[in-house]
Short mmCIF file of C-alpha atoms in Angstrom, two decimals:
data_model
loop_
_atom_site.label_atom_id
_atom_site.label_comp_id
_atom_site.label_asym_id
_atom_site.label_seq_id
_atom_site.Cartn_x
_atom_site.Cartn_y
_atom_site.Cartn_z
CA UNK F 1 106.13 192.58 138.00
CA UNK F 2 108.30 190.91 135.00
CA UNK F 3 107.97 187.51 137.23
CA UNK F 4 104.16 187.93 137.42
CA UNK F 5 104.14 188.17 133.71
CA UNK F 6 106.25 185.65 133.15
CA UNK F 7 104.82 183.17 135.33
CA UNK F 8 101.54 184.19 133.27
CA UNK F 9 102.86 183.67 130.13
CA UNK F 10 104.39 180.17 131.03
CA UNK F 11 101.06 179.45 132.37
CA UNK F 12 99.27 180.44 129.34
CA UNK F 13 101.69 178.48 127.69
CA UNK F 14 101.32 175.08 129.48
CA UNK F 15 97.56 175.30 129.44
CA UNK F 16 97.52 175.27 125.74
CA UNK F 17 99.41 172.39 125.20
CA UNK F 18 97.67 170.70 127.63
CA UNK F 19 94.38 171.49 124.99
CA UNK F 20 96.07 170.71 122.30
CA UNK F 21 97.27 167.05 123.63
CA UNK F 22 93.47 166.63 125.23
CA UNK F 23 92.41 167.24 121.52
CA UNK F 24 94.64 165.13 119.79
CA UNK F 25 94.05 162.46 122.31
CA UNK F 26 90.42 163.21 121.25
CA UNK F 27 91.09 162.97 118.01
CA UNK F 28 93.04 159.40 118.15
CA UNK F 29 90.65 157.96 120.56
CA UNK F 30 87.67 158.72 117.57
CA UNK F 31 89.80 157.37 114.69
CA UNK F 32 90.56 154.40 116.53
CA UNK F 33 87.10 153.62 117.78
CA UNK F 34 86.19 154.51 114.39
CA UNK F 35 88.18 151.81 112.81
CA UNK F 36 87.28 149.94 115.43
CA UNK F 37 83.56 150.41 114.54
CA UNK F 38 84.07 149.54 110.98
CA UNK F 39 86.17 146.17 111.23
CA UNK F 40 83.22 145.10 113.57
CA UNK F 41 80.56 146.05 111.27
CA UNK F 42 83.02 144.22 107.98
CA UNK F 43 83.22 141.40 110.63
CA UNK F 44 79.94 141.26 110.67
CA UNK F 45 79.14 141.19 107.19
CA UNK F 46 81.21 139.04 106.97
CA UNK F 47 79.94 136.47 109.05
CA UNK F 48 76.87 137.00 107.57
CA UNK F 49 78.51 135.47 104.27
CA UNK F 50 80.24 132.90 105.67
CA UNK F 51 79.82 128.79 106.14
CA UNK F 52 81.61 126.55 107.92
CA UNK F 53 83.06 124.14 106.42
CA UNK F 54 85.33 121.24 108.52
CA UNK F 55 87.98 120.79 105.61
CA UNK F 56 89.15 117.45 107.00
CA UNK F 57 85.47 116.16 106.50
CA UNK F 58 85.18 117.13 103.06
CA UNK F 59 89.23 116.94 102.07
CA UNK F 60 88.20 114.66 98.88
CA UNK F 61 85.60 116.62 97.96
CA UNK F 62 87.52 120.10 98.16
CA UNK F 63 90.93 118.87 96.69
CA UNK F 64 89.52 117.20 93.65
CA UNK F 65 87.64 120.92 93.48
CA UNK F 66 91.03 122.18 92.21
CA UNK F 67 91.87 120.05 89.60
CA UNK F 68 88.94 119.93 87.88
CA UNK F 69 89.32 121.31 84.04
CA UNK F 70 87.86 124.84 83.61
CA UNK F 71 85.35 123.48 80.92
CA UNK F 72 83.05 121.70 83.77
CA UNK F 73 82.39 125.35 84.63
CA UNK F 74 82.18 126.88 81.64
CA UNK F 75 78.74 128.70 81.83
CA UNK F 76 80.29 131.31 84.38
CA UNK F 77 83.99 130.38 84.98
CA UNK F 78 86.01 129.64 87.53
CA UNK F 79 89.47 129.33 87.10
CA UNK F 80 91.89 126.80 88.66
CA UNK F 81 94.44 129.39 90.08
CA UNK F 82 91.15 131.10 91.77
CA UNK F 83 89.99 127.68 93.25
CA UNK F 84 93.24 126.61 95.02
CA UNK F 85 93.34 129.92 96.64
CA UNK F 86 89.98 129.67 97.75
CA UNK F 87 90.14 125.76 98.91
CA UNK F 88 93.65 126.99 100.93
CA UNK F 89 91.46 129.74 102.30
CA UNK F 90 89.03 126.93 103.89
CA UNK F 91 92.19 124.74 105.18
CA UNK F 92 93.13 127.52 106.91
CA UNK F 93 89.92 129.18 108.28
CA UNK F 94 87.37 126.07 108.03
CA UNK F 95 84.86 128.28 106.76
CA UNK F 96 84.34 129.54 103.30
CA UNK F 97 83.37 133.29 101.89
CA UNK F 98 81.88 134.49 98.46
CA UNK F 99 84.09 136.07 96.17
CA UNK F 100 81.33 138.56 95.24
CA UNK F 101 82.71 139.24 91.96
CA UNK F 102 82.47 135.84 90.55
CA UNK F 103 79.86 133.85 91.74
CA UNK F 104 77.36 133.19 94.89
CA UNK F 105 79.21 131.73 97.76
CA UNK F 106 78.99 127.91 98.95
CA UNK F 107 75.11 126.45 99.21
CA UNK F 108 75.32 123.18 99.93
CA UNK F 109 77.81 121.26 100.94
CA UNK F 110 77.56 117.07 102.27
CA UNK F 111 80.07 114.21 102.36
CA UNK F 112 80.20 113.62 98.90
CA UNK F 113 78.18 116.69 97.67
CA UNK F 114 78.88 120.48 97.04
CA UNK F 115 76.52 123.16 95.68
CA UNK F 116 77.51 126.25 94.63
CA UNK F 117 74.52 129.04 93.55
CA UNK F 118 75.44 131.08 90.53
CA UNK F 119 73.58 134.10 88.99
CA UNK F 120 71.25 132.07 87.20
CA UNK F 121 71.26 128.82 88.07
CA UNK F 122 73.58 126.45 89.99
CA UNK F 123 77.20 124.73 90.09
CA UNK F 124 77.08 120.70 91.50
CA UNK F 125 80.33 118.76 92.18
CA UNK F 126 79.21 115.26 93.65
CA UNK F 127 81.82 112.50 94.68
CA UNK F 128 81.49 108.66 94.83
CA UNK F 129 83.85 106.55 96.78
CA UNK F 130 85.17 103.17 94.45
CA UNK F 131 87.61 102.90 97.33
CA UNK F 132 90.57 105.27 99.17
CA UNK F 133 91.69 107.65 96.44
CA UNK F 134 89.38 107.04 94.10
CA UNK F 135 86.63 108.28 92.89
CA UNK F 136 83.53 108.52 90.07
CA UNK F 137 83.15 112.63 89.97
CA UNK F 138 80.16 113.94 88.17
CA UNK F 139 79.80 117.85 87.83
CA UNK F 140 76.50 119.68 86.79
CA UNK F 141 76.53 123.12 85.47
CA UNK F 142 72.92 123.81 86.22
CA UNK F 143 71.51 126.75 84.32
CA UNK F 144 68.54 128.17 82.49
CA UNK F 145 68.69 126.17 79.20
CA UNK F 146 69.04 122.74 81.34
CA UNK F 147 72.19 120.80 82.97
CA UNK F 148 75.42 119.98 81.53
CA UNK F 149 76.91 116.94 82.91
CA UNK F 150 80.50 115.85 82.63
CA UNK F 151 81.70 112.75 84.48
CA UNK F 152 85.51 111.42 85.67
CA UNK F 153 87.31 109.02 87.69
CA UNK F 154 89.68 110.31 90.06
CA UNK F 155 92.58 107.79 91.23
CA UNK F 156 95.76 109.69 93.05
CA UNK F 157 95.28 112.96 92.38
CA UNK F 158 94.50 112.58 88.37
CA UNK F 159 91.13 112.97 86.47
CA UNK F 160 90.33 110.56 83.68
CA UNK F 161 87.74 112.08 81.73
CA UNK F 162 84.40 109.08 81.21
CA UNK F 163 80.99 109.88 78.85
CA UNK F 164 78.26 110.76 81.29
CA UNK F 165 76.36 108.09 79.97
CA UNK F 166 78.71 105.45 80.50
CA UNK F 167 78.41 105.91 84.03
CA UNK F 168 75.07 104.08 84.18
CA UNK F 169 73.70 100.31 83.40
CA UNK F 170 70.33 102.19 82.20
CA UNK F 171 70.21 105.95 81.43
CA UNK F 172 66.96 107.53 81.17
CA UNK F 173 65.17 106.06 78.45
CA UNK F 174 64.86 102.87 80.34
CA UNK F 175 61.76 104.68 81.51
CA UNK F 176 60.34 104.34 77.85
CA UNK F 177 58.15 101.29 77.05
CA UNK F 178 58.50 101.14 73.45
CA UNK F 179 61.26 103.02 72.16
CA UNK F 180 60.10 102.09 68.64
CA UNK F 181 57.02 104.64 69.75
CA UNK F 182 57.62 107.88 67.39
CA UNK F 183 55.13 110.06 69.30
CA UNK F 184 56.59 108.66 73.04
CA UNK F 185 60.07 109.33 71.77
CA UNK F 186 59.27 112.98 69.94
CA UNK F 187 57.28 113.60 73.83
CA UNK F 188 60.36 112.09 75.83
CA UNK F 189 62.95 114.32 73.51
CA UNK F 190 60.50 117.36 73.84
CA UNK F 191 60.99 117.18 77.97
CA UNK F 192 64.21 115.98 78.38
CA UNK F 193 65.51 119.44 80.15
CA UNK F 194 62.84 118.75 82.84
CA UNK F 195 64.64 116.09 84.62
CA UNK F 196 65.74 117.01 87.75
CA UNK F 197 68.81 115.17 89.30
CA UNK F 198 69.20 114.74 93.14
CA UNK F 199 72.15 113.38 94.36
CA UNK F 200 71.51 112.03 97.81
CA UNK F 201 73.71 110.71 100.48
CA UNK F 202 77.18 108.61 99.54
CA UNK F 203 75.65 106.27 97.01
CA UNK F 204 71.90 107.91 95.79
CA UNK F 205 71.32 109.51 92.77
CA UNK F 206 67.04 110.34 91.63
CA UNK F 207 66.22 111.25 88.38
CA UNK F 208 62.67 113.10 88.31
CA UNK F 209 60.28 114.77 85.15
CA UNK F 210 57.22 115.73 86.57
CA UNK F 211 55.98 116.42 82.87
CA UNK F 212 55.98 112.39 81.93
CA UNK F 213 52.54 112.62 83.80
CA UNK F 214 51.20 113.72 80.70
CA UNK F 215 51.82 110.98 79.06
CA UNK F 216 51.92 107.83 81.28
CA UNK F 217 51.14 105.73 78.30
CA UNK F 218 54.53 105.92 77.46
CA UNK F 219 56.46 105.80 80.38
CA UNK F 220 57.25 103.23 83.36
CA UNK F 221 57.36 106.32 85.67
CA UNK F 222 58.73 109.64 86.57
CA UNK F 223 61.81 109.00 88.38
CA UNK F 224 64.60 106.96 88.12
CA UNK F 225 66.30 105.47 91.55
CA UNK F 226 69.67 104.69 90.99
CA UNK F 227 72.35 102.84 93.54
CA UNK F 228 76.37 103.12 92.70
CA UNK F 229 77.84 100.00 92.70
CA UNK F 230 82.27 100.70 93.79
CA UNK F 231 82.86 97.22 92.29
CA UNK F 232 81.77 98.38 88.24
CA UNK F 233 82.24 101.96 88.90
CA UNK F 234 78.79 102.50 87.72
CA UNK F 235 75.07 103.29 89.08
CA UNK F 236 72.59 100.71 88.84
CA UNK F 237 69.17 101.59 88.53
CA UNK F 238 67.33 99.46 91.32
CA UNK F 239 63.27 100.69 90.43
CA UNK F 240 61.08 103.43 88.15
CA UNK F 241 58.21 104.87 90.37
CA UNK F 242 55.75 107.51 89.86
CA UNK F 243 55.98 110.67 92.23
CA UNK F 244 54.07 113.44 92.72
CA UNK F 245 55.31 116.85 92.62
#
């Protein structure tokens, strides 16, 4: 009889821990395919975000990115500490994410050209080749109250800082027939946040105000098609032409 009940109590015994390791197995197998379930779903937010980006292709463009001074960002700042670490990030992933608490992630990007939407407007960094290593860099901080422009030439690694303006043979009031014209200079001053500059392809750059329609008497044209010239490091502006919106 005492072997009955103790091969019944060893039994008993056995069959718990057998429920207890079923449930803890139970247990694990949930946590992990729980954690399992939520790196997929961050994955796939994630991807969501993301946008390739071949750094080889745009190696230029990217490493002159962190060494630009923090004042051609100024409107929403982005620090140069922040910017290496995020350039490294696309050298070693070739793709780029959002740091959500900063700014909007990567729009654009093109040979010579990288966008970059910010909470009310947007960030520009275009590139123009003089010849291997160097560089006329223009930067647009594009926001509500209009664009601010800074230019630079980039040889070996350094910035040289350059007056926007200086950058041109003819900037903007070219398109002016008489400057002497009080009323067609008080109109051009009165629209000069609506130009719009597109930078487009290696050497391109349009400048575009709709609003001169008003006033064609006093203007040439709308836009403003400019060609950079490597040899004097500047863009020449090759015709004025109406366009319609």
């Amino acid at each position: 009889m005492k072997h009955l009940i103790l091969s019944l109590l060893v039994l008993i015994l056995f069959s718990c821990k057998k429920n207890e390791e079923k449930s803890a197995s139970k247990m694990l197998n949930k946590k992990a395919q729980d954690t399992l379930k939520t790196e997929t779903e961050n994955d796939d937010f994630e991807k969501q975000d993301t946008l390739k980006i071949n750094y080889l292709e745009h190696k230029n463009l990217l490493d002159i990115l962190t060494i630009l001074p923090d004042s051609t960002m100024e409107s929403w700042e982005w620090e140069k500490l922040e910017r290496v670490e995020y350039v490294k990030k696309i050298q070693k992933n070739n793709y780029a994410m959002p740091p959500r608490d900063r700014y909007s992630t990567i729009s654009l990007i093109q040979p010579n050209t990288l966008q970059i939407g910010v909470v009310d407007g947007s960030w520009i960094l275009s590139i123009y080749k003089i010849k291997p290593n160097n560089y006329i860099v223009i930067t647009d901080d594009k926001v509500g109250d209009g664009n601010e422009f800074m230019a630079f030439e980039y040889l070996n690694g350094e910035l040289t800082y350059i007056p926007f303006k200086d950058i041109f043979d003819h900037f903007l009031t070219t398109l002016m027939i008489d400057e002497n014209d009080e009323k067609c200079m008080e109109f051009f001053k009165d629209n000069y946040i609506g130009f719009e500059y597109e930078f487009i392809g290696t050497k391109k750059l349009h400048i575009t105000n709709f609003s001169l329609e008003e006033s064609k008497s006093c203007f040439k044209g709308n836009t403003l098609n400019y060609e950079f010239n490597p040899e004097a490091k500047k863009f020449n502006l090759i015709n004025i032409e109406y366009l319609k919106r």
